[in-house]
Short mmCIF file of C-alpha atoms in Angstrom, two decimals:
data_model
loop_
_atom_site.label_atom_id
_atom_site.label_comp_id
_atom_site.label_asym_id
_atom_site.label_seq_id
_atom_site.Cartn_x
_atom_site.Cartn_y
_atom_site.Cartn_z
CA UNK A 15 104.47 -56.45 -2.36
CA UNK A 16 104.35 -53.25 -4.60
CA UNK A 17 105.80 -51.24 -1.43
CA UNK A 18 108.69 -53.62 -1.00
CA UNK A 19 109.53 -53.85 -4.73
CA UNK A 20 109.33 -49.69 -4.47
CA UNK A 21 111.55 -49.30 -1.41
CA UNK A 22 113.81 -52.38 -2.77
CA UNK A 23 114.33 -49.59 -5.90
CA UNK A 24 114.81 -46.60 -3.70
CA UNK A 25 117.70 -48.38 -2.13
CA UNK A 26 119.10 -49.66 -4.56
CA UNK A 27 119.62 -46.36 -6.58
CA UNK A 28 120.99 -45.49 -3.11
CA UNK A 29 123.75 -47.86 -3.35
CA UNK A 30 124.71 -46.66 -7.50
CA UNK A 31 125.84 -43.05 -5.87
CA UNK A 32 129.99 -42.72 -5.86
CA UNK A 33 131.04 -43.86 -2.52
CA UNK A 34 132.48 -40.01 -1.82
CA UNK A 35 128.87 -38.63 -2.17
CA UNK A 36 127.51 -41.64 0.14
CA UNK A 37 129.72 -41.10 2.62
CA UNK A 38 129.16 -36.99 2.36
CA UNK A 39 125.56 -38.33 2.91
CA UNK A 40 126.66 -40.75 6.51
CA UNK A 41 128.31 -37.71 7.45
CA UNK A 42 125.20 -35.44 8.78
CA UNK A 43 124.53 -38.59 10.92
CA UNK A 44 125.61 -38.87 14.11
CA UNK A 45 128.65 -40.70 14.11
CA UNK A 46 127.28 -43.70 16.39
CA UNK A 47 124.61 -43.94 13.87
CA UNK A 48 126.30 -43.86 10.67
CA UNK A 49 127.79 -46.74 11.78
CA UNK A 50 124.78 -48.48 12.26
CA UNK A 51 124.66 -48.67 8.28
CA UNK A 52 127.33 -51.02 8.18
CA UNK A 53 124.20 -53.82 8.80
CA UNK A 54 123.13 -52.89 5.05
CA UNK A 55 126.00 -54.86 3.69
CA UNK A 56 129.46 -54.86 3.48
CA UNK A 57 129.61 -52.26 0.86
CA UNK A 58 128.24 -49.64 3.74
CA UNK A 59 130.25 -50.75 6.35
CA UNK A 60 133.65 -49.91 4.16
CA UNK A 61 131.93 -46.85 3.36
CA UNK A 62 132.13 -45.43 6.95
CA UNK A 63 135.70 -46.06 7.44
CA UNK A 64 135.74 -43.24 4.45
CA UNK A 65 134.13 -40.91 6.24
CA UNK A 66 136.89 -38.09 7.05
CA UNK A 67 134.01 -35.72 9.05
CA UNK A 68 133.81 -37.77 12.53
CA UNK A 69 131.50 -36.06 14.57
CA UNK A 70 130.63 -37.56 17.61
CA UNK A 71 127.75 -36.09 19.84
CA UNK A 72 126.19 -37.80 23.30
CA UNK A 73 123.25 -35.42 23.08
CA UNK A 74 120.49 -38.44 22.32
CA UNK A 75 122.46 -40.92 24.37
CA UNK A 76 120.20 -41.78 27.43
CA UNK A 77 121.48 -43.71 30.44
CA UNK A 78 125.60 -44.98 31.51
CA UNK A 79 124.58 -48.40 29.48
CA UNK A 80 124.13 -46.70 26.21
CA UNK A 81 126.52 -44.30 26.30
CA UNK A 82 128.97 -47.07 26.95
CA UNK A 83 128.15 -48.51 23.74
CA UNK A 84 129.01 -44.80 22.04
CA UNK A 85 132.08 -44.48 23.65
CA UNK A 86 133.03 -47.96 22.40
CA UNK A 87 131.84 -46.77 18.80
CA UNK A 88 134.30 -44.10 19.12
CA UNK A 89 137.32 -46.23 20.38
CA UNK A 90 136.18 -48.25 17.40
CA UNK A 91 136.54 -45.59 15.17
CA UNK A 92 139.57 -43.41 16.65
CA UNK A 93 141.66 -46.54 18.07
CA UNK A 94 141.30 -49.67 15.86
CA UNK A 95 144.43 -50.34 13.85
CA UNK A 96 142.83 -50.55 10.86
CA UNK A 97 142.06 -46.92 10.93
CA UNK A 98 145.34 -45.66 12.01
CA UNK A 99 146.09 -44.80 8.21
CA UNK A 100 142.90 -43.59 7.31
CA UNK A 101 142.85 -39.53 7.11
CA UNK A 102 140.35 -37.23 8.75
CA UNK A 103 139.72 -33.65 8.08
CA UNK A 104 137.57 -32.99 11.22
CA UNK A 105 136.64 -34.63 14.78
CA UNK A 106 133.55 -32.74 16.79
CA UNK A 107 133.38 -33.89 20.54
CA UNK A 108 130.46 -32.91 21.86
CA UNK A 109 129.84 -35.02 25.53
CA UNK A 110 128.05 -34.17 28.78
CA UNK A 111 127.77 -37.54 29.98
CA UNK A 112 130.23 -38.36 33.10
CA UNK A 113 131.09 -41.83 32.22
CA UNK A 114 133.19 -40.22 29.74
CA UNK A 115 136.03 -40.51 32.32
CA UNK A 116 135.51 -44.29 31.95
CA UNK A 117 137.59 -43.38 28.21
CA UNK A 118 140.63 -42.24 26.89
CA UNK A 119 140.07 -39.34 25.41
CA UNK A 120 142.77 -37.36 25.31
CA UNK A 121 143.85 -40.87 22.93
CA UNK A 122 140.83 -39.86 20.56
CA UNK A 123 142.51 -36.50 20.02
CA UNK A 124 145.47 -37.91 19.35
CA UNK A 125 144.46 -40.37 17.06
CA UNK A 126 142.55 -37.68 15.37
CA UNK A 127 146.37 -35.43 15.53
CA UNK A 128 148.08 -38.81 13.80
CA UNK A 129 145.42 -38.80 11.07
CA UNK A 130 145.75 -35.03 10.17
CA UNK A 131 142.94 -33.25 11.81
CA UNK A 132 142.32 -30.03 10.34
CA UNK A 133 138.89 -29.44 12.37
CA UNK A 134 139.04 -30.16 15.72
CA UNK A 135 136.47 -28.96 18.09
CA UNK A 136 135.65 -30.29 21.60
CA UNK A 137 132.75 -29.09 23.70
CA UNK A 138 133.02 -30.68 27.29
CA UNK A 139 130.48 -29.60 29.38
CA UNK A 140 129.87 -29.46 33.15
CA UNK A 141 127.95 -32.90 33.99
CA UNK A 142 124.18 -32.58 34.56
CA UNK A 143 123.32 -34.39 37.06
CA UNK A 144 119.28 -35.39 37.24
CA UNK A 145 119.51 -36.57 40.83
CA UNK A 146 121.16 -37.18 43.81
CA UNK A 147 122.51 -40.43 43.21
CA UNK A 148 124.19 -39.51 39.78
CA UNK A 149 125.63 -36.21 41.84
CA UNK A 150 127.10 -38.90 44.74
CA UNK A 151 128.23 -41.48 42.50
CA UNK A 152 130.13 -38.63 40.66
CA UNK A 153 131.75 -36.86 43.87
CA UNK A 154 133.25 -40.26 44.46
CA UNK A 155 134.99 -40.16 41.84
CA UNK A 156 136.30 -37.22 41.96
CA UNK A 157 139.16 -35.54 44.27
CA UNK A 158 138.21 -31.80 44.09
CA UNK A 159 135.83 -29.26 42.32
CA UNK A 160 138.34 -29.07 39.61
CA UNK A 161 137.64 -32.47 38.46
CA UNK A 162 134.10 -31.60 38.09
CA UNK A 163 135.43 -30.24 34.37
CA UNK A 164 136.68 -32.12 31.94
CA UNK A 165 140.35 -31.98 31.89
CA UNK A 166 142.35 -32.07 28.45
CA UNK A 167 146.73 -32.43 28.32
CA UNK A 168 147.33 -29.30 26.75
CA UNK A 169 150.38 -30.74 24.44
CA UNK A 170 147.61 -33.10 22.58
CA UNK A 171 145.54 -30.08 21.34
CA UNK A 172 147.94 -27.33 21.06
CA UNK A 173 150.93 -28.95 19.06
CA UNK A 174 149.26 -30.40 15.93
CA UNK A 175 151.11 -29.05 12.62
CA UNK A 176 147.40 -29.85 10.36
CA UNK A 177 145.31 -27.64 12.44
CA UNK A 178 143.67 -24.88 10.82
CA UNK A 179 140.23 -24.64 12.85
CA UNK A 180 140.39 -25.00 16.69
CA UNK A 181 137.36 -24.58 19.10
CA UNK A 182 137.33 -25.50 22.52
CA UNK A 183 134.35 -24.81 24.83
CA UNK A 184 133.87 -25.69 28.72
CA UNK A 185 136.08 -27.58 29.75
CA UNK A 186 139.93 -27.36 31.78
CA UNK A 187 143.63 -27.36 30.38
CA UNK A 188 145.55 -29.51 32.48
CA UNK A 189 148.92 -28.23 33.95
CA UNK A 190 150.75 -25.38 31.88
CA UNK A 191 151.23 -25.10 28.12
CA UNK A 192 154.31 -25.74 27.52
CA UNK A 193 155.10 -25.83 23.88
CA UNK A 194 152.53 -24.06 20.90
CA UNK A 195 152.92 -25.75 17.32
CA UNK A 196 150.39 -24.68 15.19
CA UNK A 197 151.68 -23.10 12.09
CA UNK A 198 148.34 -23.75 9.90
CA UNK A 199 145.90 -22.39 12.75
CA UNK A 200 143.62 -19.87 11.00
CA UNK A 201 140.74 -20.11 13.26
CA UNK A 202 141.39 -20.20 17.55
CA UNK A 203 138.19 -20.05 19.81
CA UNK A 204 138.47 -20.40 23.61
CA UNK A 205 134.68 -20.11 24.73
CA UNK A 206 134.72 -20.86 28.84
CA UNK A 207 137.97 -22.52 28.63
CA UNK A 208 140.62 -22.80 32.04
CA UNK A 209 143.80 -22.31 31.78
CA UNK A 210 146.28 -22.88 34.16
CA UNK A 211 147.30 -18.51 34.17
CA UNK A 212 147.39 -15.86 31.89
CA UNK A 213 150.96 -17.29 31.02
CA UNK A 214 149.29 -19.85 29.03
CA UNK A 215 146.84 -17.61 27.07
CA UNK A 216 149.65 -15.40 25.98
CA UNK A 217 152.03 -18.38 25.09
CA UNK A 218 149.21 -19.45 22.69
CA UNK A 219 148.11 -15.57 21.14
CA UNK A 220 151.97 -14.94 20.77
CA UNK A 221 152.29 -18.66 18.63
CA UNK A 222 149.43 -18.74 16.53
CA UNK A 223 150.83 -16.04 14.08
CA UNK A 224 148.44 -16.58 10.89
CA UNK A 225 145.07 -16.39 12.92
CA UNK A 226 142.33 -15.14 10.87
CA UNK A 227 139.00 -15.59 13.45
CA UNK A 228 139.93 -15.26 17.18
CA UNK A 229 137.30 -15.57 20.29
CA UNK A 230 137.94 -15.65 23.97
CA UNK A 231 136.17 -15.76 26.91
CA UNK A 232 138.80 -18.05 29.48
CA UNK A 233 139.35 -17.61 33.22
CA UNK A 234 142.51 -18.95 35.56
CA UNK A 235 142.67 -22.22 37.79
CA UNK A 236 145.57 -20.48 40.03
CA UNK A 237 144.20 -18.37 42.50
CA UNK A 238 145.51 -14.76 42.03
CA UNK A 239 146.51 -11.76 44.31
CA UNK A 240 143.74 -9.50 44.88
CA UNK A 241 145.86 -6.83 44.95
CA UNK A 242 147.14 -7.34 41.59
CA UNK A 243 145.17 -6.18 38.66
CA UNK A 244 144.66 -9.19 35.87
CA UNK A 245 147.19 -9.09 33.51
CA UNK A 246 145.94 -7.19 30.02
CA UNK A 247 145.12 -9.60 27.35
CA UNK A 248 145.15 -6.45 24.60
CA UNK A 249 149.02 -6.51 25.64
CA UNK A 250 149.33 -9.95 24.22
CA UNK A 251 148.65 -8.78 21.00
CA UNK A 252 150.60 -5.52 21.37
CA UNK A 253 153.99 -7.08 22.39
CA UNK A 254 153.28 -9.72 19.59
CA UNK A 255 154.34 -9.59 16.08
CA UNK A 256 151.83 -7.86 13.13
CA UNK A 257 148.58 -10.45 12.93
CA UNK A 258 147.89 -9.29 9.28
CA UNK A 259 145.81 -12.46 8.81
CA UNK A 260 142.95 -11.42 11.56
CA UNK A 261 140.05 -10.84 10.47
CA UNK A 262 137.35 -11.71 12.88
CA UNK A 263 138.48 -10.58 16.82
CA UNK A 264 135.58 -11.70 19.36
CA UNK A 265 136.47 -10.71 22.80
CA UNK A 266 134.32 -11.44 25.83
CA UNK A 267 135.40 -9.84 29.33
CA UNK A 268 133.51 -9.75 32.90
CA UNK A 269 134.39 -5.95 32.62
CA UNK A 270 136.31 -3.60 30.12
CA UNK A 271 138.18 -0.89 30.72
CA UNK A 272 141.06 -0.84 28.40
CA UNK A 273 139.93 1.21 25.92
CA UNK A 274 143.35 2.96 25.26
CA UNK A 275 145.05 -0.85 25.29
CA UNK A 276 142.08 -1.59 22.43
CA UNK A 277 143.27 1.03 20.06
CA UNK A 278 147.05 0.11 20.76
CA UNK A 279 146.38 -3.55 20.16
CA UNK A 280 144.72 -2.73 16.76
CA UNK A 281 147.67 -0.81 15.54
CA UNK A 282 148.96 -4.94 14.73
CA UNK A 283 145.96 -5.91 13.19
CA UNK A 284 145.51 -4.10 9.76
CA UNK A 285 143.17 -6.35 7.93
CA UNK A 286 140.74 -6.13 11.09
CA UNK A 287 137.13 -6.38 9.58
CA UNK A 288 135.18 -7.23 11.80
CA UNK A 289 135.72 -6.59 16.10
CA UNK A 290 132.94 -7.98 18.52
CA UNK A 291 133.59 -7.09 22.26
CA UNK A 292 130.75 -8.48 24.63
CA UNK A 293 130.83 -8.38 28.46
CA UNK A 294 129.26 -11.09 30.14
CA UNK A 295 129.49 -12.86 33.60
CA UNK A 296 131.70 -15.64 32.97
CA UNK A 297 131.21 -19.31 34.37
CA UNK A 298 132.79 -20.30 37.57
CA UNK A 299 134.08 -23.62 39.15
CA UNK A 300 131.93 -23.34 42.32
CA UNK A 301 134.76 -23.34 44.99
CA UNK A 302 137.55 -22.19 42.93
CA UNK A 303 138.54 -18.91 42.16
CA UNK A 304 138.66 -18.26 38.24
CA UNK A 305 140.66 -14.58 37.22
CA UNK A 306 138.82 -13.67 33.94
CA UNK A 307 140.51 -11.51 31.22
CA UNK A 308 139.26 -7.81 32.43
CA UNK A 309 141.50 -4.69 32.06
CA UNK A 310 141.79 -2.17 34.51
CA UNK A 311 143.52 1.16 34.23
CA UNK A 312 145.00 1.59 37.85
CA UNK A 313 146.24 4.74 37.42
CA UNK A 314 143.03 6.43 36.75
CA UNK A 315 140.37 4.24 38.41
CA UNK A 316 137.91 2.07 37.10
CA UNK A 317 135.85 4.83 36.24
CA UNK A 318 137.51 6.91 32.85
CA UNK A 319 136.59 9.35 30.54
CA UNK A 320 138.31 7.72 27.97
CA UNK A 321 140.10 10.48 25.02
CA UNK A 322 140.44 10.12 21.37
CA UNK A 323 144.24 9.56 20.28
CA UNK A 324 145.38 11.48 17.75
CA UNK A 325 146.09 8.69 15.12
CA UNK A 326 144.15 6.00 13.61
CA UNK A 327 144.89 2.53 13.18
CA UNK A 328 145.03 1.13 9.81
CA UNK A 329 142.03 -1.28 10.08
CA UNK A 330 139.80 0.70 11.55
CA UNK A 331 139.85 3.57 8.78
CA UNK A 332 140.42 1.21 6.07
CA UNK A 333 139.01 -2.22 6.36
CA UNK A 334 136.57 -2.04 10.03
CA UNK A 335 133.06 -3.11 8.16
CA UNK A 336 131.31 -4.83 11.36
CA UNK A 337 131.64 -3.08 15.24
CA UNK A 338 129.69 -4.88 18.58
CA UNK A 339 130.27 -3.16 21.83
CA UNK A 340 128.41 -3.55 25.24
CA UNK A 341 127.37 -0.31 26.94
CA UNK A 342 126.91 -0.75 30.51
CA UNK A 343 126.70 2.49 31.57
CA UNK A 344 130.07 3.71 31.15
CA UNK A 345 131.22 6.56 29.41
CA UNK A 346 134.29 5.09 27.84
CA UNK A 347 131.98 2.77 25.59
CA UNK A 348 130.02 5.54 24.12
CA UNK A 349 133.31 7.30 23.55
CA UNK A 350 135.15 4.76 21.43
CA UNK A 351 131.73 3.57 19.58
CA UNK A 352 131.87 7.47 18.48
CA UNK A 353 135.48 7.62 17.88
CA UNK A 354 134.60 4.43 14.80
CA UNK A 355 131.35 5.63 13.73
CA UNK A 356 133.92 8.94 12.92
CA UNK A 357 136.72 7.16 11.47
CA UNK A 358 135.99 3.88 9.62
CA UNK A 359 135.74 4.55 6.17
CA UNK A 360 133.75 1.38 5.41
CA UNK A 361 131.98 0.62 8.77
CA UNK A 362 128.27 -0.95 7.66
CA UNK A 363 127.24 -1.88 10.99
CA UNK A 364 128.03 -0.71 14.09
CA UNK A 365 125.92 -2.21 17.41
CA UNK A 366 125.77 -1.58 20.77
CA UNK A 367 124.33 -4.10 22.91
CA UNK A 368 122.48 -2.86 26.39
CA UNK A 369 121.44 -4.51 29.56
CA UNK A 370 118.65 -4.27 31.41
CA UNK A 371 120.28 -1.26 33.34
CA UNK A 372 121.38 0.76 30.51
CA UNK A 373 118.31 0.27 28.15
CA UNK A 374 115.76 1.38 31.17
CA UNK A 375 117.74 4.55 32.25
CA UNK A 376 119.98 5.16 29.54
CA UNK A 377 118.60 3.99 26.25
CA UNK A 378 117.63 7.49 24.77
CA UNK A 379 121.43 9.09 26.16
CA UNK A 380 122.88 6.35 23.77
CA UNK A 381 120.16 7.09 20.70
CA UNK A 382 120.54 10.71 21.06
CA UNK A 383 124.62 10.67 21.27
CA UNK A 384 125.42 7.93 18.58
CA UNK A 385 122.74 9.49 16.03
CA UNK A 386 123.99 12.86 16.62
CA UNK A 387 127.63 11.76 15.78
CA UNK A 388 129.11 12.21 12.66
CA UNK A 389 129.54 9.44 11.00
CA UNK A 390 132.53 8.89 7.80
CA UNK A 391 130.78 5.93 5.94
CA UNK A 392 128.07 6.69 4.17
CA UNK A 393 126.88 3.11 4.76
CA UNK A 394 126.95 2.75 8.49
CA UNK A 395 123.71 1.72 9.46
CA UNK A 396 123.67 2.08 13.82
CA UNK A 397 121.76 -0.66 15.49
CA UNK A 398 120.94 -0.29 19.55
CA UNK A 399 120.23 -4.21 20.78
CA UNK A 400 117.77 -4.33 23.84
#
């Protein structure tokens, strides 16, 4: 009886908090949960609809029967009409689960658009599949490999006038971007995204003029001529007006090459503090062929010994504080980490990253260069990542 009487308390100091602190509290619950709390009483239940953080994750939803029951929660809480006037500031996707199809989500997002979304993130994996049957049952669903990614209608996510943080990860654009209407957009990251071509990642660089954090790692759904090289993605930023607002750029590429395009592209980016360029293998669709943003300079080769310019760009000897590059054996890298460490007047940190080539045959040839280099900032501290 004393335990009841003492949790009877507990809960009811619970219930004296302001509703906006309560339903700051539902928030760190998974959405499908939080809503669960509406059983309490009818004081809770109100309480959710207040919730303007909707963040809705499949990751403990086991089996097509429950996650049926989450996707309902979220037409519940996207679609009902009595929500329609209720504002949101952010809506998290995160779903794995192939029944997903079974939902309108692309209506989700653009509920979440009509409510003023200022956070919108959506990470739409490739479907695990745990055996056979799940991998058969999916197949027939499904038309081509293509389909075997979420698709999203690009004029739902990239025409929303509230936006200010954007994040996309794995999943497919469908068709070709054809208008970009994000004046607020501060934050843009594309992390294994497909676009239709490089058309479309240029359209959306070339719109998003007040970006302040930028990553991308995409590739192509159109196949593209071999004997073409990929079209630069540093020239999007060149041929595009001043990004004074950047801050953060975070560029992943299959390879780099384009170390004289780099330097260009920074000349419109004078409050640059911080520039991360990684080079991974990037994700494929397993029978299509996906053209990932790498730069080649076809009139010398792949293989350049790339020169210091003459000039400096503006960020990089006045506001460049944090520098990541990948050495993969290449010269070029080495270079342009030197050319920095020589030129950034306030450069704390600058990193290069190895791989298991470089840091078994070349790991002392990158100590003994980069500490032998002078260096302008007398706070640079150089860090070599195995």
């Amino acid at each position: 009886m004393a335990k009841d009487t003492k949790l009877k308390a507990m809960v009811d100091r619970i219930s004296e908090l302001p509703d906006e602190l309560l339903s700051h509290i539902l928030s760190f619950l998974p959405l499908n949960f939080a809503y669960t709390t509406g059983l309490i009483s009818k004081r809770w239940k109100t309480l959710c609809k207040l919730m303007i953080d909707l963040h809705f994750d499949d990751k403990l939803v086991k089996g097509e029967e429950e996650f049926q029951r989450f996707g309902r929660c979220v037409d519940k809480v996207m679609l009902s009409p009595d929500m329609n006037n209720q504002p949101i500031r952010g809506f998290h996707l995160n779903c794995c689960h192939p029944e997903l199809l079974l939902f309108d989500y692309d209506q989700w997002i653009e509920a979440a658009k009509l409510r003023g979304v200022q956070d919108l993130q959506l990470q739409l994996s490739v479907f695990p599949f745990k055996t056979a049957y799940e991998m058969s049952k999916w197949e027939s669903r499904t038309k081509s490999m293509e389909d075997k990614f979420i698709s999203v209608a690009p004029n739902n996510i990239f025409s929303c006038r509230t936006l200010v943080i954007l994040k996309l990860e794995r999943l497919c654009v469908a068709g070709n971007i054809l208008s970009v209407h994000l004046p607020l957009l501060k934050t843009l990251h594309l992390k294994s995204v497909y676009l239709q071509n490089s058309d479309n990642l240029k359209k959306l660089i070339s719109k998003s003029l007040v970006l302040e954090d930028l990553y991308v790692m995409v590739g192509y759904k159109e196949r593209l001529d071999v004997k073409r090289p990929n079209e630069k993605i540093l020239s999007y930023f060149k041929d595009s007006l001043v990004f004074r607002n950047l801050i953060q750029l975070d560029l992943v590429f299959e390879f780099f090459y384009g170390w004289d395009d780099l330097k260009d592209m920074l000349q419109n980016c004078p409050n640059l503090e911080v520039l991360l360029i990684h080079e991974e293998i990037i994700p494929k669709l397993q029978d299509i062929v996906i053209g990932c943003e790498w730069t080649v300079d076809v009139r010398n080769g792949f293989y350049t010994i790339w020169k210091s310019p003459n000039f400096v760009p503006k960020c990089i000897s006045s506001r460049l504080r944090y520098c990541t590059l990948t050495y993969e054996g290449m010269e070029d890298s080495l270079r342009f980490a030197e050319y920095v460490l020589q030129n950034a007047r306030l450069l704390q940190v600058m990193t290069v990253k190895t791989t298991m080539f470089t840091r078994s045959v070349y790991h002392q040839k990158i100590l003994d260069e980069l500490n032998s280099c002078p260096k302008i900032s007398p706070f640079c501290k150089l860090s070599i990542e195995l």
